[in-house]
């Protein structure tokens, strides 16, 4: 169960994703916080690059800000289940916990797809799934519905 602080941080993540939706970009956002204080260390949104995922961008910002190569004790909030690429990065930097909203049945790498954290040699953070999942799903549905209507490539 989420505490009020976690709900607020997840809502902040969704609000950040909404800004991307308003720009006609994939509405995915990630926030990294200090696990003890909940101080925001980094936040990012997806861009139009195939590797410009919010999780990777937030990790890069957090590593730079903390001048380190590991994020022990840090937690990530993301409104969509991380893909395999992002799950590997999360494992490699030792994030302690991830909270995510909507499942990604086609492209996920945590509870769907290859389930990266269950593979040998990959460190598994604590996983809190389906956090404000309905709000996250609605954002993504709106985005892809609009793309289908305009037949615009992603």
Coordinates of N, CA and C in Angstrom, one line a residue:
X1 N 0.8 -1.2 0.0 CA 0.0 0.0 0.0 C 0.9 1.3 0.0
X2 N 0.4 2.2 -0.7 CA 1.2 3.5 -0.8 C 0.9 4.4 0.3
X3 N 1.9 5.0 0.9 CA 1.7 6.1 1.8 C 1.4 7.4 1.1
X4 N 1.0 8.4 1.8 CA 0.7 9.7 1.2 C 1.8 10.3 0.5
X5 N 3.0 10.2 1.0 CA 4.2 10.7 0.3 C 4.4 10.1 -1.0
X6 N 4.3 8.7 -1.1 CA 4.4 8.0 -2.3 C 3.4 8.3 -3.3
X7 N 2.1 8.5 -2.9 CA 1.0 8.9 -3.7 C 1.3 10.3 -4.3
X8 N 1.8 11.2 -3.5 CA 2.1 12.6 -4.0 C 3.3 12.5 -5.0
X9 N 4.3 11.7 -4.8 CA 5.4 11.6 -5.8 C 4.9 11.0 -7.1
X10 N 4.1 10.0 -7.0 CA 3.5 9.3 -8.2 C 2.7 10.3 -8.9
X11 N 1.9 11.1 -8.2 CA 1.0 12.1 -8.9 C 1.9 13.2 -9.6
X12 N 3.0 13.5 -9.0 CA 3.9 14.5 -9.6 C 4.5 13.9 -10.9
X13 N 4.8 12.6 -10.8 CA 5.3 11.9 -12.0 C 4.3 11.9 -13.1
X14 N 3.0 11.7 -12.8 CA 2.0 11.7 -13.8 C 1.8 13.1 -14.3
X15 N 1.8 14.1 -13.5 CA 1.7 15.5 -13.9 C 2.8 15.9 -14.9
X16 N 4.0 15.4 -14.6 CA 5.1 15.6 -15.6 C 4.9 14.9 -16.9
X17 N 4.3 13.7 -16.9 CA 4.0 13.0 -18.1 C 2.9 13.7 -18.9
X18 N 1.9 14.3 -18.2 CA 0.9 15.1 -18.8 C 1.5 16.3 -19.7
X19 N 2.5 16.9 -19.2 CA 3.2 17.9 -19.9 C 3.7 17.4 -21.2
X20 N 4.2 16.2 -21.2 CA 4.7 15.6 -22.5 C 3.5 15.3 -23.4
X21 N 2.4 14.9 -22.9 CA 1.2 14.6 -23.7 C 0.8 15.9 -24.4
X22 N 0.8 17.0 -23.7 CA 0.5 18.3 -24.2 C 1.4 18.8 -25.4
X23 N 2.6 18.2 -25.4 CA 3.6 18.5 -26.4 C 3.5 17.5 -27.5
X24 N 2.5 16.6 -27.5 CA 2.4 15.5 -28.4 C 3.6 14.5 -28.4
X25 N 4.1 14.3 -27.2 CA 5.2 13.4 -27.0 C 4.7 12.2 -26.1
X26 N 5.4 11.1 -26.2 CA 4.9 10.0 -25.3 C 4.9 10.4 -23.9
X27 N 3.7 10.2 -23.2 CA 3.5 10.7 -21.9 C 4.1 9.7 -20.8
X28 N 5.4 9.7 -20.8 CA 6.1 8.9 -19.8 C 7.1 9.8 -19.0
X29 N 7.1 9.7 -17.7 CA 8.0 10.5 -16.9 C 8.6 9.7 -15.8
X30 N 9.7 10.1 -15.3 CA 10.4 9.4 -14.2 C 11.0 10.4 -13.2
X31 N 10.9 10.1 -11.9 CA 11.4 10.9 -10.9 C 12.3 10.0 -10.0
X32 N 13.5 10.5 -9.6 CA 14.3 9.7 -8.7 C 14.4 10.6 -7.4
X33 N 14.2 9.9 -6.3 CA 14.2 10.6 -5.0 C 15.2 9.8 -4.0
X34 N 15.6 10.6 -3.0 CA 16.4 10.0 -1.9 C 15.3 9.2 -1.1
X35 N 15.6 7.9 -0.9 CA 14.7 7.0 -0.2 C 14.5 7.3 1.2
X36 N 15.3 8.1 1.9 CA 15.1 8.5 3.3 C 14.3 9.8 3.4
X37 N 14.7 10.7 2.6 CA 14.1 12.1 2.8 C 13.0 12.4 1.7
X38 N 12.9 11.6 0.7 CA 12.0 11.8 -0.5 C 12.3 13.1 -1.2
X39 N 13.5 13.6 -1.0 CA 14.0 14.8 -1.8 C 14.1 14.4 -3.2
X40 N 13.6 15.2 -4.1 CA 13.7 14.9 -5.6 C 15.2 15.2 -6.0
X41 N 15.8 14.2 -6.6 CA 17.2 14.3 -7.1 C 17.2 14.6 -8.6
X42 N 16.3 13.9 -9.3 CA 16.2 14.1 -10.8 C 14.8 13.8 -11.3
X43 N 14.5 14.4 -12.4 CA 13.2 14.1 -13.1 C 13.4 14.2 -14.6
X44 N 12.7 13.4 -15.4 CA 12.9 13.5 -16.8 C 11.6 12.9 -17.5
X45 N 11.5 13.2 -18.8 CA 10.4 12.7 -19.6 C 11.0 12.0 -20.8
X46 N 10.2 11.2 -21.4 CA 10.6 10.6 -22.7 C 10.8 11.6 -23.8
X47 N 11.8 11.4 -24.7 CA 11.9 12.3 -25.8 C 11.6 11.4 -27.1
X48 N 11.8 11.9 -28.2 CA 11.5 11.2 -29.4 C 12.6 10.2 -29.9
X49 N 13.6 10.0 -29.1 CA 14.6 9.1 -29.5 C 14.3 7.7 -29.0
X50 N 14.6 6.6 -29.7 CA 14.3 5.3 -29.2 C 15.0 4.9 -27.9
X51 N 16.1 5.7 -27.6 CA 16.7 5.4 -26.3 C 16.6 6.6 -25.3
X52 N 15.7 7.5 -25.7 CA 15.5 8.7 -24.8 C 14.4 8.4 -23.8
X53 N 14.5 7.3 -23.1 CA 13.5 7.0 -22.1 C 13.6 7.8 -20.9
X54 N 12.5 8.1 -20.2 CA 12.6 8.9 -19.0 C 13.4 8.3 -17.9
X55 N 13.4 7.0 -17.8 CA 14.2 6.3 -16.7 C 15.6 6.5 -17.0
X56 N 16.1 6.3 -18.2 CA 17.5 6.5 -18.5 C 18.0 7.9 -18.3
X57 N 17.2 8.9 -18.7 CA 17.5 10.3 -18.6 C 17.6 10.7 -17.1
X58 N 16.6 10.2 -16.3 CA 16.6 10.5 -14.9 C 17.8 9.9 -14.2
X59 N 18.1 8.7 -14.6 CA 19.3 8.0 -14.0 C 20.6 8.8 -14.3
X60 N 20.7 9.2 -15.5 CA 21.9 10.0 -15.9 C 22.0 11.3 -15.1
X61 N 20.9 12.0 -15.0 CA 20.9 13.2 -14.2 C 21.2 13.0 -12.7
X62 N 20.7 11.9 -12.2 CA 20.9 11.7 -10.7 C 22.4 11.3 -10.5
X63 N 22.9 10.5 -11.4 CA 24.3 10.1 -11.2 C 25.2 11.3 -11.3
X64 N 24.9 12.2 -12.2 CA 25.7 13.4 -12.4 C 25.5 14.3 -11.1
X65 N 24.3 14.5 -10.7 CA 24.1 15.4 -9.5 C 24.7 14.9 -8.3
X66 N 24.7 13.6 -8.1 CA 25.3 13.0 -6.9 C 26.8 12.6 -7.0
X67 N 27.3 12.8 -8.3 CA 28.7 12.5 -8.6 C 29.1 11.1 -8.1
X68 N 28.3 10.2 -8.6 CA 28.5 8.8 -8.3 C 28.2 7.9 -9.5
X69 N 28.4 6.6 -9.3 CA 28.0 5.6 -10.4 C 27.0 4.6 -9.9
X70 N 26.5 4.9 -8.6 CA 25.4 4.0 -8.1 C 24.4 4.8 -7.3
X71 N 23.2 4.3 -7.3 CA 22.1 5.1 -6.7 C 21.5 4.3 -5.5
X72 N 22.4 3.7 -4.7 CA 21.9 2.9 -3.5 C 21.1 3.9 -2.7
X73 N 20.0 3.4 -2.2 CA 19.1 4.2 -1.3 C 18.2 5.1 -2.0
X74 N 18.3 5.2 -3.3 CA 17.4 6.0 -4.1 C 16.2 5.2 -4.7
X75 N 15.1 5.9 -4.9 CA 13.9 5.3 -5.4 C 13.4 6.0 -6.7
X76 N 12.8 5.2 -7.6 CA 12.3 5.8 -8.8 C 10.8 5.6 -8.9
X77 N 10.2 6.7 -9.4 CA 8.8 6.7 -9.7 C 8.6 6.9 -11.2
X78 N 7.9 6.0 -11.9 CA 7.7 6.1 -13.3 C 6.3 5.7 -13.6
X79 N 5.6 6.4 -14.5 CA 4.2 6.1 -14.7 C 3.9 4.9 -15.7
X80 N 5.0 4.3 -16.2 CA 4.8 3.1 -17.1 C 5.9 2.1 -16.7
X81 N 5.5 0.8 -16.7 CA 6.4 -0.3 -16.4 C 7.7 -0.1 -17.2
X82 N 8.9 -0.1 -16.6 CA 10.1 0.0 -17.4 C 10.3 -1.1 -18.4
X83 N 10.8 -0.7 -19.6 CA 11.2 -1.7 -20.6 C 12.4 -2.5 -20.2
X84 N 12.8 -3.5 -20.9 CA 14.0 -4.3 -20.6 C 15.2 -3.4 -20.5
X85 N 15.4 -2.5 -21.4 CA 16.6 -1.7 -21.4 C 16.7 -0.8 -20.1
X86 N 15.6 -0.2 -19.8 CA 15.6 0.6 -18.6 C 15.7 -0.3 -17.3
X87 N 15.1 -1.5 -17.3 CA 15.2 -2.4 -16.2 C 16.6 -2.8 -15.9
X88 N 17.4 -3.0 -17.0 CA 18.8 -3.3 -16.8 C 19.5 -2.2 -16.2
X89 N 19.3 -1.0 -16.7 CA 19.9 0.2 -16.2 C 19.6 0.4 -14.7
X90 N 18.3 0.2 -14.3 CA 17.9 0.3 -12.9 C 18.7 -0.7 -12.1
X91 N 18.8 -1.9 -12.6 CA 19.6 -2.9 -11.8 C 21.1 -2.5 -11.7
X92 N 21.7 -2.0 -12.8 CA 23.1 -1.7 -12.7 C 23.4 -0.6 -11.8
X93 N 22.5 0.4 -11.7 CA 22.8 1.5 -10.8 C 22.4 1.3 -9.3
X94 N 21.8 0.2 -9.1 CA 21.4 -0.2 -7.7 C 20.3 0.6 -7.1
X95 N 19.3 1.1 -7.9 CA 18.2 1.7 -7.3 C 17.5 0.8 -6.3
X96 N 17.1 1.3 -5.2 CA 16.6 0.4 -4.1 C 15.1 0.0 -4.3
X97 N 14.3 0.9 -4.9 CA 12.9 0.6 -5.1 C 12.4 1.4 -6.3
X98 N 11.5 0.7 -7.0 CA 10.8 1.4 -8.1 C 9.3 1.3 -7.9
X99 N 8.6 2.4 -8.2 CA 7.2 2.5 -8.2 C 6.8 2.7 -9.6
X100 N 5.8 1.9 -10.1 CA 5.4 2.3 -11.5 C 3.9 2.1 -11.6
X101 N 3.3 2.9 -12.5 CA 1.9 3.0 -12.7 C 1.3 1.8 -13.6
X102 N 1.2 2.1 -14.9 CA 0.6 1.2 -15.8 C 1.6 0.1 -16.2
X103 N 1.0 -1.1 -16.4 CA 1.7 -2.2 -17.0 C 2.0 -1.9 -18.4
X104 N 3.1 -2.5 -19.0 CA 3.3 -2.4 -20.4 C 3.4 -3.9 -20.9
X105 N 2.2 -4.4 -21.3 CA 2.2 -5.8 -21.6 C 3.0 -6.2 -22.9
X106 N 3.2 -5.2 -23.8 CA 3.9 -5.5 -25.0 C 5.4 -5.2 -24.8
X107 N 5.8 -4.2 -24.1 CA 7.2 -3.7 -24.0 C 7.8 -3.7 -22.7
X108 N 7.1 -4.2 -21.7 CA 7.6 -4.1 -20.3 C 8.7 -5.1 -20.1
X109 N 9.5 -4.9 -19.0 CA 10.6 -5.8 -18.7 C 10.7 -6.1 -17.2
X110 N 9.6 -5.8 -16.5 CA 9.6 -6.0 -15.0 C 8.7 -7.1 -14.7
X111 N 7.4 -6.9 -14.9 CA 6.4 -8.0 -14.6 C 5.9 -8.6 -15.9
X112 N 6.2 -8.0 -17.0 CA 5.9 -8.5 -18.3 C 7.2 -8.8 -19.1
X113 N 7.1 -9.4 -20.2 CA 8.3 -9.6 -21.1 C 9.3 -10.4 -20.4
X114 N 10.6 -10.0 -20.5 CA 11.7 -10.9 -20.0 C 11.9 -10.8 -18.5
X115 N 11.1 -10.0 -17.8 CA 11.2 -9.9 -16.3 C 12.7 -9.9 -15.9
X116 N 13.4 -8.8 -16.3 CA 14.8 -8.6 -16.0 C 15.3 -8.9 -14.6
X117 N 14.5 -8.5 -13.6 CA 14.9 -8.6 -12.3 C 14.9 -10.1 -11.7
X118 N 14.3 -10.9 -12.5 CA 14.3 -12.4 -12.1 C 15.4 -13.1 -12.7
X119 N 16.2 -12.5 -13.6 CA 17.3 -13.2 -14.3 C 18.5 -13.2 -13.4
X120 N 19.4 -14.2 -13.6 CA 20.6 -14.2 -12.8 C 21.5 -13.0 -13.1
X121 N 22.3 -12.6 -12.2 CA 23.2 -11.5 -12.3 C 22.6 -10.1 -12.4
X122 N 21.3 -10.0 -12.2 CA 20.7 -8.7 -12.2 C 20.1 -8.4 -10.8
X123 N 20.5 -7.3 -10.2 CA 20.1 -6.9 -8.9 C 18.6 -6.5 -9.0
X124 N 17.8 -6.9 -8.1 CA 16.4 -6.6 -8.1 C 16.0 -5.6 -7.0
X125 N 15.5 -4.4 -7.5 CA 15.0 -3.5 -6.5 C 13.6 -4.0 -5.9
X126 N 13.2 -3.4 -4.9 CA 11.8 -3.6 -4.4 C 10.9 -3.0 -5.5
X127 N 9.8 -3.7 -5.8 CA 8.9 -3.3 -6.9 C 7.6 -3.0 -6.3
X128 N 7.1 -1.8 -6.5 CA 5.7 -1.5 -6.2 C 5.0 -1.1 -7.5
X129 N 4.1 -2.0 -7.9 CA 3.5 -1.8 -9.2 C 2.0 -1.3 -9.1
X130 N 1.5 -0.9 -10.2 CA 0.1 -0.4 -10.3 C -0.2 0.8 -9.4
X131 N 0.7 1.7 -9.3 CA 0.6 2.9 -8.5 C -0.2 3.9 -9.4
X132 N -1.4 4.3 -9.0 CA -2.2 5.2 -9.8 C -2.2 4.8 -11.2
X133 N -2.4 3.5 -11.4 CA -2.3 2.8 -12.7 C -3.4 3.4 -13.7
X134 N -4.6 3.6 -13.2 CA -5.6 4.0 -14.1 C -5.3 5.4 -14.7
X135 N -4.8 6.3 -13.9 CA -4.4 7.6 -14.5 C -3.3 7.5 -15.5
X136 N -2.3 6.6 -15.2 CA -1.2 6.4 -16.2 C -1.7 5.8 -17.5
X137 N -2.6 4.8 -17.3 CA -3.1 4.1 -18.5 C -3.9 5.1 -19.4
X138 N -4.7 5.9 -18.8 CA -5.5 6.9 -19.5 C -4.6 7.9 -20.3
X139 N -3.5 8.3 -19.8 CA -2.6 9.2 -20.5 C -2.1 8.5 -21.8
X140 N -1.7 7.3 -21.6 CA -1.1 6.5 -22.7 C -2.2 6.2 -23.8
X141 N -3.4 5.9 -23.3 CA -4.5 5.6 -24.3 C -4.8 6.9 -25.1
X142 N -4.8 8.0 -24.4 CA -5.1 9.3 -25.2 C -4.0 9.5 -26.2
X143 N -2.7 9.3 -25.8 CA -1.6 9.6 -26.7 C -1.8 8.7 -28.0
X144 N -1.9 7.4 -27.8 CA -2.0 6.5 -28.9 C -3.2 6.6 -29.7
X145 N -4.3 6.9 -29.1 CA -5.6 7.2 -29.9 C -5.4 8.4 -30.8
X146 N -4.7 9.4 -30.3 CA -4.5 10.6 -31.1 C -3.5 10.2 -32.3
X147 N -2.5 9.4 -32.0 CA -1.6 9.0 -33.0 C -2.3 8.2 -34.1
X148 N -3.2 7.3 -33.7 CA -4.0 6.5 -34.7 C -4.9 7.4 -35.6
X149 N -5.5 8.4 -34.9 CA -6.4 9.3 -35.6 C -5.6 10.1 -36.7
X150 N -4.4 10.6 -36.3 CA -3.6 11.4 -37.2 C -2.7 10.6 -38.1
X151 N -2.6 9.2 -37.8 CA -1.8 8.3 -38.5 C -0.3 8.8 -38.5
X152 N 0.0 9.4 -37.4 CA 1.4 10.0 -37.3 C 2.3 8.9 -36.7
X153 N 3.5 8.7 -37.2 CA 4.4 7.8 -36.7 C 4.9 8.2 -35.3
X154 N 5.2 7.2 -34.5 CA 5.7 7.5 -33.2 C 7.2 7.7 -33.2

